[in-house]
Amino acid sequence: MEMKAGTTLGLIRVWWLAFIVNLGGGFLFGYDSGIRYEPALVLVGFNGAHAELGGVLTFTSYEKDFRYASYGHGGSSTRVSSLAVSLQQLGGFVGCFLVWPMTDALGRRKSLMISSVTFCIGAIIQTINTHSLPAFYVARVIAGLGLGSATVVVPMYTSEMAPKEIRGTLGGMFQWMYTWGMNILVDQSPPETSLTLPGIFLSYWVDYGVQRNVAPKAMQWQIPIALQLIPAGLLGLSMFTVTESVRWLTKKGRHEEAWESLKWIRADDSQATVDEMEEIRYGVELEFQATEGFRFQELLQRQNLYPLMMAFAIFTAQQATGATAFAYYSTQYFKKLVGGSGTQALLLSGIFGAVKVVACAAFVFLLADRFGRRIQLTFGAAFMAACQITTAVVVKCRPPPPAAPPGGHTNVTHSGIATVALIYLFVIAYNLSWGPLPWPYVSEIFSARIREPGVATGVAAQWLWNFVFTLTTPYMISNLGWGTFLLWGLFDTAIALFSWTVLKETKGKSLEEIAQVDAYASNKDLVEQETSPNKQ
């Protein structure tokens, strides 16, 4: 059965739904990562003064209010930054599993409302000048719970409401919004040593603005943190403008509400929409009959354990590409590639962020549903591997010049230009494949019966490995040197082989077709055996 993507009004509604949930999911995830992550890069200006480029936690106003210092106090700043990052990631990891029973019982809309309120509570406590680091740490955990739960529900809700023809496009919006949030980041250099990036949109401007225009008091660090309340609040409030997931309502036996929800999101009640409703109802009912009375042990059954393992593996692979490490430590990487001054590294990092946004936009609006998921993931990983391995060879054979002395300047060599170009090509490939695609792909491969725990497991892997690689990357850069790029290249090679040999195609199929036909879920023979009237 060939089904159109929907009427014009229906497309507007589903795009609106995708935008608002990803504003509070992907964008908020990226923005929160930005204000806390970018590690301090200490520059020395022409006047000999230090200029520190980093996250909000390195603001002198923040250090003063919370009574710790960056220099000369046994690494207090490093400890505070490490705890602030790891505790929020811990909250996000736990939130992935707490939201599973909640979204099953309450639905997608109410779960996102609760996630929104939870994150806002954490953000408000962080914004209040408590002068207490323990209070700030507790707030990080609370915000992490809200953010982690949202990152599970958002891709699930989007995939369940999107027409199959544009499900990849709408699912890829999570990563695109993440790159926007991540690139409204940090530039803390004072006016006399400030670095402006003409032509580079948005990158580093929030903290740049408060550092340059707001006095070094509490408001200086409160503004970037408080701004998180805007997308988080909009996520909760916007749930009043959309309807509940059609598939969740059908799963709960609320068929009339499910039909009204589908009619609204498609803005259509033609035979095509009737047929879609019947397909959803048949698929959900067949799954329910196959294994009535869900028990946790079902997740260990072969037909369910396999997609569960795939979800975990896919998000593990996403983090193992090396792109997350580049996003968080781009200035350090570019100094490793080109040597020279910190200013040059920061400029290259700004361009790096702009390239990410443009490349991911190209995926969302041009490529998402033109090619199969498996093809894009395979060739994306293979191309990334080629870029990283080539970079390792160039850096090994043509090392960059030493860092410039204070107030000095070092010209970037031809080999440095080549490696920077390779890294830009690498991040383009990532944002055309492994950046955006895992979000819709993992939400597609599960039957309605185990979609909540399945997606939760996959996204939890994302939080887990995000933490692992964030923690280990500085040591890799310091100790492995050029070997860091070789390691990422070998990981990408393995990911390409995994994509080609293991992953199944889901493009253009309804969620019910994927659940009933693909090897990820119960095959038809098993369903027929379980539902047979002759079953003892």
Coordinates of C-alpha atoms in Angstrom, one line a residue:
M1 CA 0.0 0.0 0.0
E2 CA 1.5 3.4 -1.0
M3 CA 0.7 6.1 1.4
K4 CA 1.3 9.8 0.9
A5 CA 3.0 11.8 3.6
G6 CA -0.2 13.7 4.2
T7 CA -1.9 17.0 3.4
T8 CA -0.2 20.4 3.6
L9 CA -1.8 21.1 6.9
G10 CA -0.9 17.7 8.2
L11 CA 2.8 18.2 7.2
I12 CA 2.8 21.6 9.0
R13 CA 1.4 19.9 12.1
V14 CA 3.9 17.1 12.1
W15 CA 6.8 19.5 11.4
W16 CA 5.6 21.6 14.3
L17 CA 5.5 18.6 16.6
A18 CA 9.0 17.6 15.5
F19 CA 10.3 21.1 16.0
I20 CA 8.9 21.7 19.5
V21 CA 9.9 18.4 20.9
N22 CA 13.4 18.6 19.5
L23 CA 13.7 22.2 20.8
G24 CA 13.3 20.8 24.3
G25 CA 15.2 17.6 23.5
G26 CA 18.0 18.1 21.0
F27 CA 18.5 21.9 21.3
L28 CA 18.4 21.8 25.1
F29 CA 20.8 18.9 25.2
G30 CA 23.2 20.7 23.0
Y31 CA 22.9 24.1 24.8
D32 CA 23.4 22.5 28.2
S33 CA 26.4 20.6 26.9
G34 CA 27.8 23.9 25.5
I35 CA 27.6 26.0 28.7
R36 CA 29.2 23.3 30.8
Y37 CA 31.6 21.5 28.6
E38 CA 34.1 23.5 26.5
P39 CA 37.3 23.1 28.6
A40 CA 39.3 26.1 29.6
L41 CA 41.9 27.2 27.1
V42 CA 44.3 29.7 28.6
L43 CA 45.7 32.3 26.2
V44 CA 48.2 35.0 26.9
G45 CA 47.4 38.4 25.4
F46 CA 49.8 41.0 24.1
N47 CA 49.6 42.8 27.5
G48 CA 50.6 39.6 29.3
A49 CA 47.2 39.1 30.8
H50 CA 45.5 35.7 30.9
A51 CA 42.4 35.2 28.9
E52 CA 40.5 31.9 29.6
L53 CA 38.2 30.4 27.1
G54 CA 35.9 27.9 28.6
G55 CA 32.5 27.1 30.1
V56 CA 30.4 29.0 32.6
L57 CA 32.1 27.2 35.4
T58 CA 35.4 29.0 34.6
F59 CA 33.8 32.5 35.0
T60 CA 35.6 34.4 37.7
S61 CA 32.2 35.6 38.9
Y62 CA 31.0 32.0 39.3
E63 CA 34.3 31.0 41.1
K64 CA 33.9 33.9 43.5
D65 CA 30.2 33.2 44.3
F66 CA 30.9 29.5 44.9
R67 CA 34.2 30.1 46.6
Y68 CA 36.7 28.1 44.6
A69 CA 39.5 29.2 42.2
S70 CA 41.0 28.1 38.9
Y71 CA 44.6 28.6 39.8
G72 CA 46.8 27.6 42.7
H73 CA 44.2 25.6 44.8
G74 CA 44.9 22.0 44.0
G75 CA 42.8 21.8 40.9
S76 CA 39.6 23.1 42.4
S77 CA 38.2 24.3 39.0
T78 CA 39.0 20.9 37.4
R79 CA 37.2 19.1 40.2
V80 CA 34.1 21.3 40.1
S81 CA 33.9 21.0 36.3
S82 CA 34.3 17.3 36.5
L83 CA 31.6 16.8 39.1
A84 CA 29.2 19.2 37.3
V85 CA 29.5 17.3 34.1
S86 CA 29.5 13.7 35.5
L87 CA 26.6 14.3 37.9
Q88 CA 24.3 15.6 35.2
Q89 CA 25.3 12.7 33.0
L90 CA 24.5 10.4 35.9
G91 CA 21.1 12.0 36.2
G92 CA 20.6 11.6 32.4
F93 CA 21.6 7.9 32.5
V94 CA 19.2 7.2 35.4
G95 CA 16.4 9.3 33.8
C96 CA 16.5 7.1 30.7
F97 CA 15.3 4.2 32.8
L98 CA 12.9 6.1 35.1
V99 CA 11.0 7.4 32.1
W100 CA 10.3 4.0 30.7
P101 CA 7.5 3.0 33.1
M102 CA 6.3 6.6 33.2
T103 CA 5.8 7.0 29.5
D104 CA 4.2 3.6 29.3
A105 CA 1.7 4.6 32.0
L106 CA 1.1 8.2 31.2
G107 CA 1.9 8.6 27.5
R108 CA 4.4 10.7 25.6
R109 CA 2.9 14.2 26.1
K110 CA 2.5 14.0 29.9
S111 CA 6.0 12.4 30.2
L112 CA 7.5 15.3 28.3
M113 CA 5.6 17.8 30.5
I114 CA 7.1 16.1 33.6
S115 CA 10.5 16.0 32.0
S116 CA 10.2 19.7 31.3
V117 CA 9.2 20.6 34.9
T118 CA 11.9 18.4 36.3
F119 CA 14.6 20.1 34.2
C120 CA 13.2 23.5 35.1
I121 CA 13.4 22.8 38.8
G122 CA 17.1 21.8 38.4
A123 CA 17.9 24.8 36.2
I124 CA 16.2 27.2 38.7
I125 CA 18.2 25.9 41.6
Q126 CA 21.4 26.2 39.5
T127 CA 20.5 29.8 38.6
I128 CA 19.9 30.8 42.2
N129 CA 23.0 32.1 43.8
T130 CA 23.1 29.7 46.7
H131 CA 26.9 30.0 47.3
S132 CA 26.7 26.2 47.8
L133 CA 28.4 23.8 45.4
P134 CA 26.5 20.8 46.9
A135 CA 23.2 22.5 46.1
F136 CA 24.5 23.2 42.5
Y137 CA 25.5 19.5 42.2
V138 CA 22.1 18.3 43.4
A139 CA 20.5 20.6 40.8
R140 CA 22.7 19.1 38.1
V141 CA 21.4 15.7 39.0
I142 CA 17.7 16.9 38.9
A143 CA 18.2 18.6 35.6
G144 CA 19.9 15.5 34.3
L145 CA 16.9 13.4 35.2
G146 CA 14.6 15.7 33.2
L147 CA 17.0 15.9 30.2
G148 CA 17.7 12.2 30.1
S149 CA 14.0 11.3 30.2
A150 CA 13.3 13.8 27.4
T151 CA 16.0 12.4 25.2
V152 CA 14.2 9.0 25.4
V153 CA 10.7 10.2 24.8
V154 CA 11.4 12.8 22.0
P155 CA 12.7 10.3 19.3
M156 CA 10.0 7.8 20.3
Y157 CA 7.2 10.3 20.1
T158 CA 8.5 11.7 16.8
S159 CA 8.8 8.3 15.1
E160 CA 5.3 7.3 16.3
M161 CA 3.6 10.4 14.8
A162 CA 5.7 10.9 11.6
P163 CA 4.5 9.6 8.2
K164 CA 6.9 6.8 7.2
E165 CA 8.0 8.8 4.1
I166 CA 9.6 11.5 6.2
R167 CA 10.3 9.7 9.5
G168 CA 14.1 9.9 8.9
T169 CA 13.9 13.6 8.2
L170 CA 11.9 14.4 11.3
G171 CA 14.0 12.0 13.4
G172 CA 17.2 13.7 12.2
M173 CA 16.0 17.0 13.6
F174 CA 17.2 15.9 17.0
Q175 CA 20.8 16.0 16.0
W176 CA 20.4 19.2 14.0
M177 CA 18.8 21.0 16.9
Y178 CA 21.6 19.6 19.1
T179 CA 24.2 21.2 16.8
W180 CA 22.4 24.6 17.1
G181 CA 22.3 24.3 20.9
M182 CA 25.9 23.2 21.1
N183 CA 27.1 26.1 19.0
I184 CA 25.5 28.8 21.1
L185 CA 28.6 28.4 23.2
V186 CA 31.5 30.1 24.7
D187 CA 34.0 33.0 24.2
Q188 CA 35.0 34.5 27.4
S189 CA 38.0 36.6 26.4
P190 CA 37.8 40.1 27.8
P191 CA 37.5 43.0 25.4
E192 CA 41.2 43.7 25.0
T193 CA 41.9 40.1 24.0
S194 CA 38.6 39.2 22.6
L195 CA 38.3 37.0 19.5
T196 CA 35.5 37.9 17.1
L197 CA 34.7 35.5 14.3
P198 CA 33.2 37.5 11.4
G199 CA 30.8 35.4 9.4
I200 CA 30.5 32.7 12.0
F201 CA 26.9 32.7 13.1
L202 CA 25.9 32.2 16.8
S203 CA 29.0 30.2 17.7
Y204 CA 30.2 31.1 21.1
W205 CA 28.1 34.2 21.4
V206 CA 26.0 33.8 24.6
D207 CA 28.9 33.7 27.0
Y208 CA 30.8 36.1 24.8
G209 CA 28.0 38.6 25.3
V210 CA 27.7 38.3 29.0
Q211 CA 31.5 38.3 29.5
R212 CA 31.8 41.5 27.5
N213 CA 28.7 43.4 28.5
V214 CA 27.7 42.2 32.0
A215 CA 29.7 43.1 35.1
P216 CA 31.5 40.2 36.8
K217 CA 28.8 39.6 39.3
A218 CA 26.3 36.8 39.8
M219 CA 24.1 37.8 36.9
Q220 CA 27.0 37.2 34.5
W221 CA 26.9 33.4 35.1
Q222 CA 23.2 33.3 35.9
I223 CA 22.1 34.5 32.4
P224 CA 23.6 31.6 30.4
I225 CA 22.2 29.0 32.8
A226 CA 18.8 30.7 33.1
L227 CA 18.4 30.7 29.3
Q228 CA 18.0 27.0 29.5
L229 CA 14.5 27.6 31.0
I230 CA 13.3 29.0 27.7
P231 CA 13.5 25.8 25.6
A232 CA 12.7 23.6 28.6
G233 CA 9.6 25.6 29.4
L234 CA 8.5 25.7 25.8
L235 CA 8.7 22.0 25.6
G236 CA 6.2 21.5 28.4
L237 CA 3.9 24.3 27.4
S238 CA 3.8 23.2 23.7
M239 CA 2.5 19.8 24.6
F240 CA -0.9 21.5 24.9
T241 CA -0.7 22.2 21.2
V242 CA -0.3 18.6 20.0
T243 CA -2.1 15.3 20.4
E244 CA -1.0 12.1 22.2
S245 CA 0.9 9.4 20.3
V246 CA -1.5 7.4 18.1
R247 CA 0.4 4.1 18.8
W248 CA 0.4 4.6 22.5
L249 CA -3.3 5.3 22.6
T250 CA -3.9 2.2 20.4
K251 CA -1.7 0.1 22.7
K252 CA -3.9 1.3 25.7
G253 CA -7.1 0.4 23.9
R254 CA -8.2 4.0 23.5
H255 CA -9.1 3.5 19.8
E256 CA -11.4 6.5 19.4
E257 CA -8.8 8.9 20.8
A258 CA -6.2 7.3 18.6
W259 CA -8.3 7.9 15.5
E260 CA -8.9 11.5 16.5
S261 CA -5.1 12.0 17.1
L262 CA -4.2 10.5 13.7
K263 CA -6.8 12.6 11.9
W264 CA -5.4 15.7 13.6
I265 CA -1.8 15.0 12.8
R266 CA -2.5 14.1 9.2
A267 CA -5.2 16.8 8.9
D268 CA -7.0 14.2 6.8
D269 CA -9.7 11.5 7.2
S270 CA -9.5 10.0 3.7
Q271 CA -9.2 6.3 3.0
A272 CA -5.4 6.5 3.2
T273 CA -5.6 7.7 6.8
V274 CA -8.2 5.0 7.6
D275 CA -5.9 2.4 6.1
E276 CA -3.0 3.7 8.2
M277 CA -5.1 3.5 11.3
E278 CA -6.1 0.0 10.5
E279 CA -2.4 -1.0 10.0
I280 CA -1.4 0.6 13.3
R281 CA -4.3 -1.1 15.2
Y282 CA -3.6 -4.5 13.6
G283 CA 0.1 -4.3 14.4
V284 CA -0.4 -3.3 18.0
E285 CA -3.1 -5.9 18.6
L286 CA -1.0 -8.6 17.1
E287 CA 2.0 -7.8 19.3
F288 CA -0.3 -7.7 22.3
Q289 CA -1.8 -11.0 21.6
A290 CA 1.6 -12.6 20.9
T291 CA 2.9 -11.9 24.5
E292 CA 0.0 -10.7 26.6
G293 CA 0.9 -9.4 30.1
F294 CA 4.3 -7.9 29.7
R295 CA 7.0 -9.1 32.0
F296 CA 10.6 -7.8 32.3
Q297 CA 11.8 -11.3 31.4
E298 CA 10.4 -10.8 27.9
L299 CA 13.3 -8.4 27.2
L300 CA 15.6 -11.5 27.5
Q301 CA 13.8 -13.4 24.8
R302 CA 15.8 -13.8 21.7
Q303 CA 13.4 -11.8 19.4
N304 CA 13.5 -8.9 21.9
L305 CA 17.1 -9.2 23.2
Y306 CA 18.5 -8.8 19.7
P307 CA 17.0 -5.3 19.0
L308 CA 17.9 -4.3 22.6
M309 CA 21.5 -5.2 21.9
M310 CA 21.4 -3.4 18.6
A311 CA 20.1 -0.2 20.2
F312 CA 22.9 -0.2 22.7
A313 CA 25.4 -1.0 20.0
I314 CA 24.2 1.8 17.7
F315 CA 24.5 4.5 20.2
T316 CA 27.9 3.1 21.4
A317 CA 29.0 3.3 17.8
Q318 CA 27.8 6.9 17.5
Q319 CA 30.0 7.9 20.4
A320 CA 32.9 5.8 19.3
T321 CA 33.1 7.6 15.9
G322 CA 35.2 10.4 17.7
A323 CA 32.8 13.2 16.7
T324 CA 31.6 13.8 20.3
A325 CA 35.2 14.1 21.5
F326 CA 35.9 16.6 18.7
A327 CA 32.7 18.6 19.6
Y328 CA 33.8 18.9 23.3
Y329 CA 37.5 19.3 22.8
S330 CA 37.9 20.9 19.4
T331 CA 40.3 23.6 20.5
Q332 CA 42.7 21.0 21.9
Y333 CA 42.4 18.9 18.8
F334 CA 43.1 21.8 16.5
K335 CA 46.1 22.8 18.5
K336 CA 47.4 19.2 18.1
L337 CA 46.9 19.5 14.3
V338 CA 48.2 22.9 13.5
G339 CA 50.3 24.0 16.5
G340 CA 50.3 27.8 16.5
S341 CA 48.3 30.0 18.9
G342 CA 45.2 29.3 20.9
T343 CA 43.5 32.0 18.9
Q344 CA 44.0 30.0 15.7
A345 CA 42.6 26.9 17.4
L346 CA 39.6 28.8 18.6
L347 CA 38.9 30.2 15.1
L348 CA 39.1 26.7 13.6
S349 CA 36.8 25.5 16.3
G350 CA 34.2 28.2 15.4
I351 CA 34.3 27.1 11.8
F352 CA 34.1 23.5 12.9
G353 CA 30.8 24.3 14.7
A354 CA 29.4 26.1 11.7
V355 CA 30.2 23.2 9.4
K356 CA 28.3 20.8 11.8
V357 CA 25.2 22.9 11.6
V358 CA 25.2 23.3 7.8
A359 CA 26.0 19.6 7.2
C360 CA 23.3 18.4 9.6
A361 CA 20.8 20.8 7.9
A362 CA 21.7 19.2 4.5
F363 CA 20.9 15.8 6.0
V364 CA 17.6 16.8 7.4
F365 CA 16.3 18.8 4.4
L366 CA 17.9 17.0 1.5
L367 CA 19.2 13.5 2.2
A368 CA 17.4 11.9 5.2
D369 CA 14.9 9.8 3.3
R370 CA 16.5 9.7 -0.1
F371 CA 18.8 6.8 0.7
G372 CA 18.6 3.7 2.9
R373 CA 19.6 3.9 6.6
R374 CA 22.1 1.1 6.2
I375 CA 23.8 2.6 3.2
Q376 CA 24.2 6.0 4.8
L377 CA 25.5 4.6 8.1
T378 CA 28.0 2.3 6.3
F379 CA 29.5 4.8 3.9
G380 CA 29.4 7.5 6.5
A381 CA 31.6 5.4 8.8
A382 CA 33.9 4.3 6.0
F383 CA 34.5 7.9 4.9
M384 CA 35.1 9.0 8.5
A385 CA 37.6 6.2 8.9
A386 CA 39.5 7.3 5.8
C387 CA 39.6 10.9 7.1
Q388 CA 40.9 9.9 10.6
I389 CA 43.5 7.4 9.4
T390 CA 44.8 9.8 6.8
T391 CA 45.0 12.6 9.5
A392 CA 47.0 10.2 11.7
V393 CA 49.5 9.5 8.9
V394 CA 49.9 13.2 8.1
V395 CA 50.4 14.2 11.7
K396 CA 52.9 11.4 12.2
C397 CA 54.9 12.2 9.1
R398 CA 54.5 16.0 9.2
P399 CA 54.2 17.1 12.8
P400 CA 52.8 20.6 13.4
P401 CA 55.1 23.4 14.5
P402 CA 55.4 24.1 18.3
A403 CA 53.0 26.4 19.9
A404 CA 53.6 30.1 19.5
P405 CA 55.3 32.0 22.3
P406 CA 53.2 34.5 24.3
G407 CA 52.1 37.3 22.0
G408 CA 53.6 35.5 19.0
H409 CA 52.1 33.9 15.9
T410 CA 52.9 30.8 14.0
N411 CA 51.9 30.2 10.4
V412 CA 49.9 27.1 9.7
T413 CA 51.8 24.7 7.5
H414 CA 50.4 23.0 4.3
S415 CA 50.1 19.7 6.2
G416 CA 48.2 21.5 9.0
I417 CA 45.8 22.9 6.4
A418 CA 45.3 19.4 4.9
T419 CA 44.5 17.9 8.3
V420 CA 42.1 20.6 9.2
A421 CA 40.3 20.0 5.9
L422 CA 40.2 16.3 6.7
I423 CA 38.6 16.9 10.0
Y424 CA 36.0 19.2 8.4
L425 CA 35.2 16.4 5.9
F426 CA 35.0 14.0 8.8
V427 CA 32.5 16.1 10.7
I428 CA 30.5 16.6 7.5
A429 CA 30.3 12.8 7.0
Y430 CA 29.3 12.4 10.6
N431 CA 26.4 14.8 10.4
L432 CA 25.2 13.2 7.2
S433 CA 25.1 9.8 8.8
W434 CA 26.0 8.8 12.4
G435 CA 25.1 12.1 13.9
P436 CA 21.4 12.3 13.1
L437 CA 20.5 8.7 12.0
P438 CA 20.8 6.7 15.2
W439 CA 17.9 8.8 16.8
P440 CA 15.2 7.8 14.3
Y441 CA 16.7 4.4 13.6
V442 CA 16.7 3.1 17.2
S443 CA 13.1 4.4 17.7
E444 CA 12.1 2.4 14.5
I445 CA 13.4 -1.1 15.3
F446 CA 11.2 -2.0 18.3
S447 CA 7.7 -3.2 18.3
A448 CA 5.2 -1.1 20.2
R449 CA 5.3 -3.6 23.1
I450 CA 8.9 -3.0 24.0
R451 CA 9.6 0.4 22.4
E452 CA 9.8 2.2 25.8
P453 CA 12.5 0.0 27.4
G454 CA 14.2 -0.5 24.0
V455 CA 14.7 3.2 23.2
A456 CA 15.6 3.8 26.9
T457 CA 18.4 1.3 26.6
G458 CA 19.8 2.8 23.5
V459 CA 19.7 6.4 24.7
A460 CA 21.2 5.3 28.1
A461 CA 24.1 3.9 26.1
Q462 CA 24.5 7.3 24.5
W463 CA 24.7 9.0 27.9
L464 CA 27.1 6.3 29.3
W465 CA 29.6 6.5 26.4
N466 CA 29.2 10.3 26.2
F467 CA 30.5 10.3 29.8
V468 CA 33.3 7.8 29.1
F469 CA 34.7 9.6 26.0
T470 CA 34.3 13.0 27.6
L471 CA 36.3 11.8 30.6
T472 CA 39.1 10.0 28.6
T473 CA 39.6 12.2 25.6
P474 CA 41.9 14.8 27.3
Y475 CA 44.2 11.9 28.3
M476 CA 44.1 10.4 24.8
I477 CA 45.1 13.8 23.2
S478 CA 47.9 14.2 25.8
N479 CA 49.3 10.7 25.7
L480 CA 48.5 9.2 22.3
G481 CA 49.1 12.3 20.1
W482 CA 48.7 11.3 16.4
G483 CA 47.6 7.8 17.7
T484 CA 44.3 9.4 18.8
F485 CA 43.3 9.9 15.2
L486 CA 44.4 6.4 14.3
L487 CA 42.3 5.0 17.2
W488 CA 39.2 6.8 16.0
G489 CA 39.9 5.7 12.4
L490 CA 40.1 2.0 13.5
F491 CA 36.8 2.5 15.5
D492 CA 35.2 3.9 12.4
T493 CA 36.4 1.0 10.3
A494 CA 34.8 -1.4 12.7
I495 CA 31.6 0.6 12.7
A496 CA 31.4 0.5 8.9
L497 CA 31.7 -3.3 8.9
F498 CA 29.1 -3.5 11.6
S499 CA 26.7 -1.3 9.7
W500 CA 27.0 -3.3 6.5
T501 CA 26.9 -6.8 7.9
V502 CA 24.5 -6.4 10.9
L503 CA 22.0 -3.5 10.4
K504 CA 18.7 -4.0 8.7
E505 CA 17.0 -1.5 6.4
T506 CA 14.0 0.4 7.8
K507 CA 13.6 3.3 5.3
G508 CA 10.1 3.6 3.9
K509 CA 8.5 1.0 6.1
S510 CA 5.9 1.6 8.7
L511 CA 6.7 0.7 12.3
E512 CA 4.3 -2.2 12.1
E513 CA 6.1 -3.6 9.0
I514 CA 9.5 -3.3 10.7
A515 CA 8.2 -5.0 13.8
Q516 CA 6.5 -7.9 11.9
V517 CA 9.0 -8.5 9.1
D518 CA 12.5 -7.5 10.1
A519 CA 14.8 -9.7 12.1
Y520 CA 14.8 -7.2 15.0
A521 CA 11.3 -8.3 16.3
S522 CA 9.1 -11.3 16.4
N523 CA 8.8 -12.8 12.9
K524 CA 5.5 -13.8 11.5
D525 CA 5.9 -17.5 12.2
L526 CA 6.6 -16.9 15.8
V527 CA 3.5 -14.6 16.1
E528 CA 1.3 -17.1 14.4
Q529 CA 2.6 -19.9 16.6
E530 CA 2.0 -17.8 19.8
T531 CA -1.5 -16.7 18.7
S532 CA -2.7 -20.0 17.2
P533 CA -6.0 -21.3 18.6
N534 CA -4.4 -24.8 18.8
K535 CA -1.7 -23.5 21.2
Q536 CA -1.8 -25.5 24.4

